[in-house]
Tab-separated table of C-alpha atoms and ligand atoms in Angstrom:
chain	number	residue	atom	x	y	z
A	29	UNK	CA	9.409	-2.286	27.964
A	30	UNK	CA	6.532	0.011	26.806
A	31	UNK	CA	4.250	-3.399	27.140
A	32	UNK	CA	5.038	-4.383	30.313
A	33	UNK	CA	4.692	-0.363	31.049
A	34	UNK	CA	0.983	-0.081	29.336
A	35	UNK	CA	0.177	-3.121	31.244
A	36	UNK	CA	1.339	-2.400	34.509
A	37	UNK	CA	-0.677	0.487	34.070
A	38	UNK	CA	-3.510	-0.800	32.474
A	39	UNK	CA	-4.109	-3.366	35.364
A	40	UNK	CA	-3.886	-0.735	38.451
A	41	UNK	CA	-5.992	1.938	36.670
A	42	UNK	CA	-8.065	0.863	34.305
A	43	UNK	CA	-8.896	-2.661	34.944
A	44	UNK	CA	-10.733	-2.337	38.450
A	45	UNK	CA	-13.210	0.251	36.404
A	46	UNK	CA	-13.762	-1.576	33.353
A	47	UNK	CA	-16.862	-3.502	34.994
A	48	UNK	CA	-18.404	-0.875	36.360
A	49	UNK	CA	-17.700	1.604	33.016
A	50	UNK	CA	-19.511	-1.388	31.261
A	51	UNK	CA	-22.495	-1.968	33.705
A	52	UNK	CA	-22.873	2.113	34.041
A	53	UNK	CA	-22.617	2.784	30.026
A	54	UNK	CA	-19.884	5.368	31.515
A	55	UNK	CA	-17.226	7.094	30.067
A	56	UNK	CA	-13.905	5.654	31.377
A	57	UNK	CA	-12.795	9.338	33.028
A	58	UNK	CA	-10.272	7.247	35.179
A	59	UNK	CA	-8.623	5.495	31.958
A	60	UNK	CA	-8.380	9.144	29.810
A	61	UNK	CA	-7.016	10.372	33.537
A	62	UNK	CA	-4.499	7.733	33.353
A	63	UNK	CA	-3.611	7.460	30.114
A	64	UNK	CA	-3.229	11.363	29.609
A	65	UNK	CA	-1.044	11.594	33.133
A	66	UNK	CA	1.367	8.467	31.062
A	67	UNK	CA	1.421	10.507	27.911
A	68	UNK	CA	-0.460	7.331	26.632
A	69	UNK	CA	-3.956	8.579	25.131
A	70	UNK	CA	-2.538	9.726	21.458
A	71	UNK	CA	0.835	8.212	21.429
A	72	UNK	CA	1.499	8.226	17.717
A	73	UNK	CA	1.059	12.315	17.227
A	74	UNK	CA	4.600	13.265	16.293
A	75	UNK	CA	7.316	14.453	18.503
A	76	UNK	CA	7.560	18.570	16.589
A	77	UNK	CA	3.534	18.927	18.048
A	78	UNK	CA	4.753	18.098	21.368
A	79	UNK	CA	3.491	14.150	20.556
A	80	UNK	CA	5.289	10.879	22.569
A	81	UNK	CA	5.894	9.794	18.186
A	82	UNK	CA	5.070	6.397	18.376
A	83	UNK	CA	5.665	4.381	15.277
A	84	UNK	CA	2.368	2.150	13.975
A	85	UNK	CA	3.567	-0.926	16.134
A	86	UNK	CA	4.220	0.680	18.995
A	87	UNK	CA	0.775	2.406	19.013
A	88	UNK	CA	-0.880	-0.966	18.348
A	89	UNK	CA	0.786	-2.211	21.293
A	90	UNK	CA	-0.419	0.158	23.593
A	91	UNK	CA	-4.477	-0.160	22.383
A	92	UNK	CA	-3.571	-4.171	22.591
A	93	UNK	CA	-2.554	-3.768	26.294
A	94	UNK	CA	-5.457	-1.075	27.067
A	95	UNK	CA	-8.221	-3.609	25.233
A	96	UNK	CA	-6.965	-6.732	27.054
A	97	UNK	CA	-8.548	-5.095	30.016
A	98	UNK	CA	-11.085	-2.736	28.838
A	99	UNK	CA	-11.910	-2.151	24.996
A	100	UNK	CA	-14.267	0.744	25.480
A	101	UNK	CA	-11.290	2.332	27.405
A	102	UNK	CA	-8.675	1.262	24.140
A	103	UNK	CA	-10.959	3.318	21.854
A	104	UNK	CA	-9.079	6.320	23.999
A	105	UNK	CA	-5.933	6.227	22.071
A	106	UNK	CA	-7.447	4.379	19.058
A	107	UNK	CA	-10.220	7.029	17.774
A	108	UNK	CA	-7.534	10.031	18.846
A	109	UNK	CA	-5.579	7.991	16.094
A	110	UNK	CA	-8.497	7.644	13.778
A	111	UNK	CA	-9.757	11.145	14.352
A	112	UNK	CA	-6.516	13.128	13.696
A	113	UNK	CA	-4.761	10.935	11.105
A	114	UNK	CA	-6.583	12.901	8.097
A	115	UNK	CA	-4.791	16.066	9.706
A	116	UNK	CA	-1.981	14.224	10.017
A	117	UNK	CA	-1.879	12.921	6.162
A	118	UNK	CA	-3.401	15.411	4.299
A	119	UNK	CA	-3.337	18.925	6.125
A	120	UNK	CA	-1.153	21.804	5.995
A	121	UNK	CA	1.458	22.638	8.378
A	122	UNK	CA	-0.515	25.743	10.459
A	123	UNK	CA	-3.355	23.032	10.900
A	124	UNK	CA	-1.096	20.331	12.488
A	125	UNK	CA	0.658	22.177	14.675
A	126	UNK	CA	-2.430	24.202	15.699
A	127	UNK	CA	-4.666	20.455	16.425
A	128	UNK	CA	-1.912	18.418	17.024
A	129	UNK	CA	-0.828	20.131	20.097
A	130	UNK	CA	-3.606	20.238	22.059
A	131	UNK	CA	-4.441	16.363	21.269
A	132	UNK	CA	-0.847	15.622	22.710
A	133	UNK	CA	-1.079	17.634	25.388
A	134	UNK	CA	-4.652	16.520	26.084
A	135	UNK	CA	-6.359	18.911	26.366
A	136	UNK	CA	-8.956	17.865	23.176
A	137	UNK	CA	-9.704	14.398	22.004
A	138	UNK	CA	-10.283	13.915	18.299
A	139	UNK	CA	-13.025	12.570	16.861
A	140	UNK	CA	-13.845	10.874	13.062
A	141	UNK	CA	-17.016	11.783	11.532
A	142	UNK	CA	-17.580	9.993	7.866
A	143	UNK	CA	-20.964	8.086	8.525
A	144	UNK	CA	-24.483	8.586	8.228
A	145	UNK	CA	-27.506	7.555	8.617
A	146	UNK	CA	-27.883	6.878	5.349
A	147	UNK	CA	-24.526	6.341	4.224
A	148	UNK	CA	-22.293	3.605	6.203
A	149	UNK	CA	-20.636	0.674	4.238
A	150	UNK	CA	-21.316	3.158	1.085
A	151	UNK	CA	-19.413	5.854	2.790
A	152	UNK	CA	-18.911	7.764	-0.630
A	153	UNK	CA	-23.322	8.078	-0.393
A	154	UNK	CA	-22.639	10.811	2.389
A	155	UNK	CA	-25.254	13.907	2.201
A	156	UNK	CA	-23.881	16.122	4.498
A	157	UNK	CA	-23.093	19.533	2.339
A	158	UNK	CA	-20.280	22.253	2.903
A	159	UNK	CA	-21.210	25.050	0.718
A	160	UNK	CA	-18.192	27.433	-0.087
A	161	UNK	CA	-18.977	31.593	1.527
A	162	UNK	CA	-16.088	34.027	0.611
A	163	UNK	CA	-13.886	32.843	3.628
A	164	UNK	CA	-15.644	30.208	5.197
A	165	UNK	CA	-16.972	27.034	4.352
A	166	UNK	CA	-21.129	26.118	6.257
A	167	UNK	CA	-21.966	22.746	6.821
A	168	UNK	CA	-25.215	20.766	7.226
A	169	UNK	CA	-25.783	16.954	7.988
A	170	UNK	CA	-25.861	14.800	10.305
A	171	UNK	CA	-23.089	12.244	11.164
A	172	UNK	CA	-23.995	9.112	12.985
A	173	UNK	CA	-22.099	6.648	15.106
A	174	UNK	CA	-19.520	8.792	16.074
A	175	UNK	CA	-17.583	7.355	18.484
A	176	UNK	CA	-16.114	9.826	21.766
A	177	UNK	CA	-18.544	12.373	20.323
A	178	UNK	CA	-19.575	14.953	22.802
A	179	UNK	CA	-16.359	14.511	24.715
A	180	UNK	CA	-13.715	14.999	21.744
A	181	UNK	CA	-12.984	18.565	21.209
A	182	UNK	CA	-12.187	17.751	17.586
A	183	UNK	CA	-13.686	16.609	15.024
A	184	UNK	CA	-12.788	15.973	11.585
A	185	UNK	CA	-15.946	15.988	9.521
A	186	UNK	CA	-16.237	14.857	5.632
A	187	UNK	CA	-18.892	16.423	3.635
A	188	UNK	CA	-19.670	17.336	-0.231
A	189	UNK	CA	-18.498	20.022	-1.343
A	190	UNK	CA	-19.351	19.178	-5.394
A	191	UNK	CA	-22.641	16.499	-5.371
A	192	UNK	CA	-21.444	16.320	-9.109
A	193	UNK	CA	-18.284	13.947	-8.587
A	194	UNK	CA	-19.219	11.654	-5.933
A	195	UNK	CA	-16.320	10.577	-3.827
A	196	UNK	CA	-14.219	13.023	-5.649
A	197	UNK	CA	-16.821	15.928	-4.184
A	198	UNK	CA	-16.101	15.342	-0.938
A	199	UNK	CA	-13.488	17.400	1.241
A	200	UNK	CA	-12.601	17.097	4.951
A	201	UNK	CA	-12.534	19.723	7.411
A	202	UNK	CA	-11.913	20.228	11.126
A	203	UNK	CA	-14.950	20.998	13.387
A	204	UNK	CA	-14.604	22.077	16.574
A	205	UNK	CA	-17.067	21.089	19.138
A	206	UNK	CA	-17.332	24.810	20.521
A	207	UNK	CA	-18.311	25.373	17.109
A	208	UNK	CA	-21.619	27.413	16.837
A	209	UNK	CA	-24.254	25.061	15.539
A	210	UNK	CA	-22.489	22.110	16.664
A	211	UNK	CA	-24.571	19.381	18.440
A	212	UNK	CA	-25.120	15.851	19.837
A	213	UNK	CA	-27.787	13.258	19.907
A	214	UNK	CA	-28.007	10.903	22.744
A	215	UNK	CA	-25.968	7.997	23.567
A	216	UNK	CA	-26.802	5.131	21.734
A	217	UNK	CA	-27.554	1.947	23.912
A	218	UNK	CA	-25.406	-0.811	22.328
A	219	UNK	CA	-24.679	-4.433	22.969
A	220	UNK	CA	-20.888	-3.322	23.764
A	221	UNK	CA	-17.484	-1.332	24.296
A	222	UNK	CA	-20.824	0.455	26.718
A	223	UNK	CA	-18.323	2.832	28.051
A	224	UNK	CA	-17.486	4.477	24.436
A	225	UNK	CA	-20.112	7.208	23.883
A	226	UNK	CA	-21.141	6.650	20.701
A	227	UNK	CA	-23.696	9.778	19.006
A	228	UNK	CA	-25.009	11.042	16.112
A	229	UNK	CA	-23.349	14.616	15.465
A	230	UNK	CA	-25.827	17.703	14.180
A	231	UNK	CA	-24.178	20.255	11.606
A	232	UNK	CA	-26.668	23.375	11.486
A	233	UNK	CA	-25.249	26.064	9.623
A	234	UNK	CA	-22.038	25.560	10.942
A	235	UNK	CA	-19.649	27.896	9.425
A	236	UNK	CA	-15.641	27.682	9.616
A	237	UNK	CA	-12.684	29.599	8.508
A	238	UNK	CA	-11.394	27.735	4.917
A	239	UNK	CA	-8.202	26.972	6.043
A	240	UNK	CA	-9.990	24.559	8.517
A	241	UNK	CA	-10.215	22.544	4.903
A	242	UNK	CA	-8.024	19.523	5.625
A	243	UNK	CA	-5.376	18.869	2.237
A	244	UNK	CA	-7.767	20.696	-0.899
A	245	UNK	CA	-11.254	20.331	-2.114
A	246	UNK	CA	-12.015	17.119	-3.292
A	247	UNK	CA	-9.407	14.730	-1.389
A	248	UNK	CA	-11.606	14.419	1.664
A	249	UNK	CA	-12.802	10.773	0.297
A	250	UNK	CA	-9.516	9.508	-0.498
A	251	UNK	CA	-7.770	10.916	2.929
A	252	UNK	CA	-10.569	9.109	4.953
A	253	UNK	CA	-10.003	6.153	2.687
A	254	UNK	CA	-6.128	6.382	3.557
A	255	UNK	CA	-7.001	7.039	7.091
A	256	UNK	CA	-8.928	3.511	7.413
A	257	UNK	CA	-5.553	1.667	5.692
A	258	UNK	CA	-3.691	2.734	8.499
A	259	UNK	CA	-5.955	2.660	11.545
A	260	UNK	CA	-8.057	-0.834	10.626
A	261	UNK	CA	-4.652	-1.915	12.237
A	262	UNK	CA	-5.540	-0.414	15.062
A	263	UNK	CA	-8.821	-2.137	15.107
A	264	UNK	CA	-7.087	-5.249	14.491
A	265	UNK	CA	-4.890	-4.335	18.049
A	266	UNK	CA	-8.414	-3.865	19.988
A	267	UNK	CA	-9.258	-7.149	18.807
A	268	UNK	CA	-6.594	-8.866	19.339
A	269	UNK	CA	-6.037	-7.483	23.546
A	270	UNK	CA	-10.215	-8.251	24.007
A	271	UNK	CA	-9.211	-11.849	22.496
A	272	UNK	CA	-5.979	-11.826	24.794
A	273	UNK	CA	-7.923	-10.774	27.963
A	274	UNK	CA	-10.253	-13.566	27.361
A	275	UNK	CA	-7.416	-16.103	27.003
A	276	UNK	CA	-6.188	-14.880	29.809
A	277	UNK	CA	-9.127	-15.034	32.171
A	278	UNK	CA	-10.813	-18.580	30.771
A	279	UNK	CA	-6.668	-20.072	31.524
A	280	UNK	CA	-6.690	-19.246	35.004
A	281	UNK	CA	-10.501	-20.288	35.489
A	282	UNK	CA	-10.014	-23.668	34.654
A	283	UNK	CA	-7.415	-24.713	36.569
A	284	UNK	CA	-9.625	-23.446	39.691
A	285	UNK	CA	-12.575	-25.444	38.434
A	286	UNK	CA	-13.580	-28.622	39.685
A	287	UNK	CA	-15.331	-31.113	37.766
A	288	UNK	CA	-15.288	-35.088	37.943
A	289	UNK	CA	-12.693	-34.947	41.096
A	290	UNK	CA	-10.014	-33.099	39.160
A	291	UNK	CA	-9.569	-29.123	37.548
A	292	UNK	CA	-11.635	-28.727	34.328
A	293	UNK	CA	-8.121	-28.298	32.830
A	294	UNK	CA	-7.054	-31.716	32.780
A	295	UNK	CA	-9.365	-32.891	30.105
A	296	UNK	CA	-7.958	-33.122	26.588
A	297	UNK	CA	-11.022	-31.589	25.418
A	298	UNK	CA	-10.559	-28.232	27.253
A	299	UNK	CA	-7.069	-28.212	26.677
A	300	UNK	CA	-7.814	-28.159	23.383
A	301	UNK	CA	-9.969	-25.663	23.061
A	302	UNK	CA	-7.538	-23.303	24.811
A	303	UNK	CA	-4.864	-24.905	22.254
A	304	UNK	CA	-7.167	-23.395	19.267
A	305	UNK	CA	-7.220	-20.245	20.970
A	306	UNK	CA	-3.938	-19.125	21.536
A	307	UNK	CA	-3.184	-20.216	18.244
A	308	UNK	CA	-5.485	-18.076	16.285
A	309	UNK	CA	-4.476	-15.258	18.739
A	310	UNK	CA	-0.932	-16.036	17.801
A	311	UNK	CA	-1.517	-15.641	13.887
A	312	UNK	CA	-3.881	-12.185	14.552
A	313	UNK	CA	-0.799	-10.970	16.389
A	314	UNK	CA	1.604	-11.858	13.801
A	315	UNK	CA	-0.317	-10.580	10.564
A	316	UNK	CA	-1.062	-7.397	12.740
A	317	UNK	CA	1.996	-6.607	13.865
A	318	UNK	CA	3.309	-7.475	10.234
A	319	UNK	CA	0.456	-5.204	9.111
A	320	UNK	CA	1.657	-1.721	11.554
A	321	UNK	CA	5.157	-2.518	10.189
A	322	UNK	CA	3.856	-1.786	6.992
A	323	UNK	CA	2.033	1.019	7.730
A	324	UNK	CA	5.005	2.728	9.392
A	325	UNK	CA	6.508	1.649	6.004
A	326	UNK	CA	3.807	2.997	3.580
A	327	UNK	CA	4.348	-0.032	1.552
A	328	UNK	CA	2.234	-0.309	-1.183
A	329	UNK	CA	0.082	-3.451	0.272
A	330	UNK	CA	-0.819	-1.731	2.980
A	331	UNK	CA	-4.499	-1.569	1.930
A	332	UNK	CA	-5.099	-5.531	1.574
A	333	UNK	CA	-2.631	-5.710	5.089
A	334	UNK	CA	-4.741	-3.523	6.663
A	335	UNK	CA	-7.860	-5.218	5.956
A	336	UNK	CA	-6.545	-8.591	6.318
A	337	UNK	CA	-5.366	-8.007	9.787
A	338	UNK	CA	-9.060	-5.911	10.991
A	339	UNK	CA	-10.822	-9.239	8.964
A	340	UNK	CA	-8.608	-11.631	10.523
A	341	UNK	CA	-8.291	-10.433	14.411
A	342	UNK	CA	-11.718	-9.366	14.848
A	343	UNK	CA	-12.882	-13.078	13.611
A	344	UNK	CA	-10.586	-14.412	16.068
A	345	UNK	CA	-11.864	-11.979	19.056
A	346	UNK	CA	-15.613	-13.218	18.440
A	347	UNK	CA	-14.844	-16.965	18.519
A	348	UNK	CA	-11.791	-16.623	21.441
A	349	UNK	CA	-14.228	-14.626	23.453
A	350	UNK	CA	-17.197	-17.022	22.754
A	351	UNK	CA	-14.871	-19.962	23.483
A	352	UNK	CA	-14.342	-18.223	26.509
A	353	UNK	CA	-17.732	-17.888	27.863
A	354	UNK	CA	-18.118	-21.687	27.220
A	355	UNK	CA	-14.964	-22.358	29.111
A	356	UNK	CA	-16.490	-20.762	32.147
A	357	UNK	CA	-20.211	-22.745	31.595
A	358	UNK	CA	-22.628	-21.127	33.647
A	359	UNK	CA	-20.709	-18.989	35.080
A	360	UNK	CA	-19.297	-17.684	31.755
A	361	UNK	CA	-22.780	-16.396	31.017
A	362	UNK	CA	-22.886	-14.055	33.937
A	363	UNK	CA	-21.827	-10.196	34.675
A	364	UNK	CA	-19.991	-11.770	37.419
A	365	UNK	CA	-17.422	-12.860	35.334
A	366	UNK	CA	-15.554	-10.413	32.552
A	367	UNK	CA	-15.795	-12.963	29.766
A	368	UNK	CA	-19.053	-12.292	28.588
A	369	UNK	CA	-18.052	-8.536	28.401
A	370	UNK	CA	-15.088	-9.495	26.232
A	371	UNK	CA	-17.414	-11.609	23.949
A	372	UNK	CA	-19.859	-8.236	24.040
A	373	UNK	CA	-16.861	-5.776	22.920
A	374	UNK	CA	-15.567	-8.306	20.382
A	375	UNK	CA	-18.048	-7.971	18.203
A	376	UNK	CA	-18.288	-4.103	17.040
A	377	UNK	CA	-14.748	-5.102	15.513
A	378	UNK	CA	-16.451	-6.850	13.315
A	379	UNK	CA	-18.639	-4.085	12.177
A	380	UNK	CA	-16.600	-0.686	12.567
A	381	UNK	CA	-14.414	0.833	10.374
A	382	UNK	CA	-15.974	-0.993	7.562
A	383	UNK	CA	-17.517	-4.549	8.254
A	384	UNK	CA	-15.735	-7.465	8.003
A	385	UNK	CA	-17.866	-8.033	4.387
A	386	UNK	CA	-16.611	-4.670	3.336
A	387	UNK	CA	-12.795	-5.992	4.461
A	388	UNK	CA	-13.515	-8.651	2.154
A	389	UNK	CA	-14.119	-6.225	-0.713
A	390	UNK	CA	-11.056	-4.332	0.159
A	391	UNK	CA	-9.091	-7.644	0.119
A	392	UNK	CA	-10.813	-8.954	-3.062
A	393	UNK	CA	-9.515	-5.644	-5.303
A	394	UNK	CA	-6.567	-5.376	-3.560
A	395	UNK	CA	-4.994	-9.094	-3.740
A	396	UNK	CA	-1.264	-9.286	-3.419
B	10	FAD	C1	-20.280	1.521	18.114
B	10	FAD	C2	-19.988	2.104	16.763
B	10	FAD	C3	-19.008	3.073	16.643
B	10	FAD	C4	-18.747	3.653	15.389
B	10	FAD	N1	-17.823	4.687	15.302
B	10	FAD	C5	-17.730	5.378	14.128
B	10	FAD	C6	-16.945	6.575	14.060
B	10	FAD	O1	-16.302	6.995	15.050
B	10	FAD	N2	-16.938	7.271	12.891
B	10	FAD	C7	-17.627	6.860	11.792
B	10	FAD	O2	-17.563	7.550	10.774
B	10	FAD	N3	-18.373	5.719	11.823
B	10	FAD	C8	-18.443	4.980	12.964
B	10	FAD	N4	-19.212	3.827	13.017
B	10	FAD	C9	-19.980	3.424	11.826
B	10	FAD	C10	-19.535	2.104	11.235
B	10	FAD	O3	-18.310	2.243	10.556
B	10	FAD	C11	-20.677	1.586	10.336
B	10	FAD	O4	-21.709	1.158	11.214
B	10	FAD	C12	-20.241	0.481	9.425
B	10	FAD	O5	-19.361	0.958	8.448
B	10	FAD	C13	-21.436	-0.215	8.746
B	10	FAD	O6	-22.335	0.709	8.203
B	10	FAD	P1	-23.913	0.537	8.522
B	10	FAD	O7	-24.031	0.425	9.995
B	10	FAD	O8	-24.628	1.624	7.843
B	10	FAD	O9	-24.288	-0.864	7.904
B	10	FAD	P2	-24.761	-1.153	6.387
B	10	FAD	O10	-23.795	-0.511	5.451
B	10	FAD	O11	-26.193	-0.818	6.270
B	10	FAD	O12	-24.560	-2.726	6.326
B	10	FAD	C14	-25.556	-3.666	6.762
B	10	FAD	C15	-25.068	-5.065	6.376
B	10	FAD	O13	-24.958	-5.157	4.945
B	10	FAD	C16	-23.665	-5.590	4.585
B	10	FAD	N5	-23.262	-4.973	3.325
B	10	FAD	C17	-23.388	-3.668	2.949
B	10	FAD	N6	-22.892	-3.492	1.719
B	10	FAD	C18	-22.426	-4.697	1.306
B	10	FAD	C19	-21.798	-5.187	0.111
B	10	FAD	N7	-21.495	-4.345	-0.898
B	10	FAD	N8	-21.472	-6.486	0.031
B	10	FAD	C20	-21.746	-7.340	1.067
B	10	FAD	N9	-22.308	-6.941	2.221
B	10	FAD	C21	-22.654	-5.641	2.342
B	10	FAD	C22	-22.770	-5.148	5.738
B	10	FAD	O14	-21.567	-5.901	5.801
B	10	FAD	C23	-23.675	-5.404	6.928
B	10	FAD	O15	-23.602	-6.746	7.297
B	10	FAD	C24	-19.448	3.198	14.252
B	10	FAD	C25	-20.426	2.206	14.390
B	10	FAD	C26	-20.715	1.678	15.613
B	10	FAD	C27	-21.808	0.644	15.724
């Protein structure tokens, strides 16, 4: 029911924009309209803040359905996921219920700040300071790559707060955009998901109350580490609707087609390609699905699930997607077709939230 509802839904509203959000390097104000009106844009914030409570798999569901027609638009629900989980995990009960609320209600996205310029697949390398003052805690840095930044409200921000113990000096806080000394760079112009503003985020003498401290001083690392076990799934679920949107698309193409006197479907050899692709789809879905099970679970494999299923499904996205521009020909390799958009949002899922090499390092220490 809720994936025939997120589709339905995802098909009248957000589909006939996605194009356009792409072509424009646009926010997608007509998906976060859509998806807030639905109760859809941070399904998994817990019923007590107000929250629709969405388990892992249900969540993953929705970002499938949103990505199979728009992945910038999927990074909606996904990042408010990303961005709030550390609150969610680690922070104290007058910090939930006073961000929680407003991200279910929508009126603030949240945003996840733990890269730099300097620091991304060595996260832990991070320079950005929060010196301790009485009440308050200033911070200074710059985080980079932050996806929905400038539109979130929220912000949850990782800094040092002891350049002594390396990842065990660093704390998370909450940063509010309206947040004196707060400040964005400009969009960056990327290959894909174009409709996702993605900026650096300035942290001049920014100075917030301490109990804006998310869990105590010193966890930050480790609750942006546990944050990443839980959403890569949710990367995994973007992957997996971009690859099922692409599927979707090159299957209806080629029975349109004509070639040789007869639909570009009837030869074995393009049959087979779409054979290969539904099947790898088929075994992303499965271990990702197995994976948000898990999560919902805690189980204690949930770190080399995680990773596997982000590894796996964004692997498949890149070569379903390309597969799909090759089942169009020409025409594949055109705006005037969606495919090539797919295969231009597939790839960041490779990259984000730790790169598919870094996945492999995960896997590698974690091995069932
Ligand atoms: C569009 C976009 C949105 C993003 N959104 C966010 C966000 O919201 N919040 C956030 O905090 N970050 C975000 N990121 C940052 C993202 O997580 C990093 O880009 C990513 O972790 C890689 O870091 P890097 O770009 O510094 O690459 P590098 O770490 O410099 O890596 C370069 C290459 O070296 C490889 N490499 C590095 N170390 C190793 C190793 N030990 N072994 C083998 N290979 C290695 C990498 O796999 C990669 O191929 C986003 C990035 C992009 C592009």
């Amino acid at each position: 029911m809720l994936r025939d509802a997120v589709r339905s839904l995802a098909e009248a509203k957000i589909a006939p924009h996605a194009a356009a959000v792409d072509e424009e390097a646009r926010f997608p104000q007509e998906a976060l309209d859509a998806l807030t009106a639905n109760d859809l844009h941070a399904v998994h914030v817990p019923e007590e803040y107000g929250g629709a409570g969405a388990d892992a798999l249900a969540t993953v569901i929705v970002i499938e359905e949103v990505a199979r027609v728009c992945a910038s638009s999927s990074l909606i629900p996904a990042v408010n996921k990303l961005g709030s989980l550390p609150v969610i995990l680690s922070g104290s009960e007058e910090l939930k219920k006073k961000y929680m609320t407003p991200l279910a209600k929508g009126d603030g996205m949240f945003s996840y700040c733990l890269s730099e310029p300097d620091a991304g697949s060595d996260a832990a390398g991070m320079k950005t300071k929060a010196v301790r003052d009485g009440d308050f805690w200033v911070l200074n840095g710059v985080k980079r790559w932050i996806t929905n930044a400038g539109v979130s409200e929220f912000y949850t921000v990782m800094a040092v707060t002891d350049p002594s113990k390396r990842s065990k000096g660093i704390s998370a806080f909450v940063v509010e955009k309206s947040d004196e000394g707060v400040s964005f760079g400009a969009p960056e112009k990327k290959l894909g998901i174009k409709g996702s503003p993605t900026r650096e985020v300035y942290l001049d003498n920014v100075r917030i109350p301490a109990d804006r401290m998310i869990g105590a001083e010193g966890t930050g690392f480790a609750t942006a580490m546990k944050t990443l076990d839980h959403t890569r799934i949710t990367i995994a679920a973007q992957a997996l609707g971009i690859a099922q949107g692409a599927l979707d698309y090159a299957k209806g193409y080629v029975k349109e087609r004509k070639q040789f006197g007869k639909p570009i479907a009837d030869f074995q050899g393009v049959q087979f390609m779409l054979a290969d692709m539904a099947m790898k789809i088929e075994a992303a879905r499965q271990l990702t699905y197995a994976a948000a099970a898990k999560s919902e679970r805690g189980d204690s494999d949930l770190t080399f699930q995680g990773a596997a299923a982000k590894c796996f499904a964004s692997d498949v996205a890149m070569e379903v997607t390309t597969d799909a521009v090759q089942l169009l020909g020409g025409y594949g390799y055109t705006r005037d077709y969606p495919v090539e958009r797919m295969m231009r949002d597939a790839k960041i899922t490779q990259i984000y939230e730790g790169t598919n090499q870094v996945q492999r390092i995960v896997m590698a220490r974690n091995l069932p």
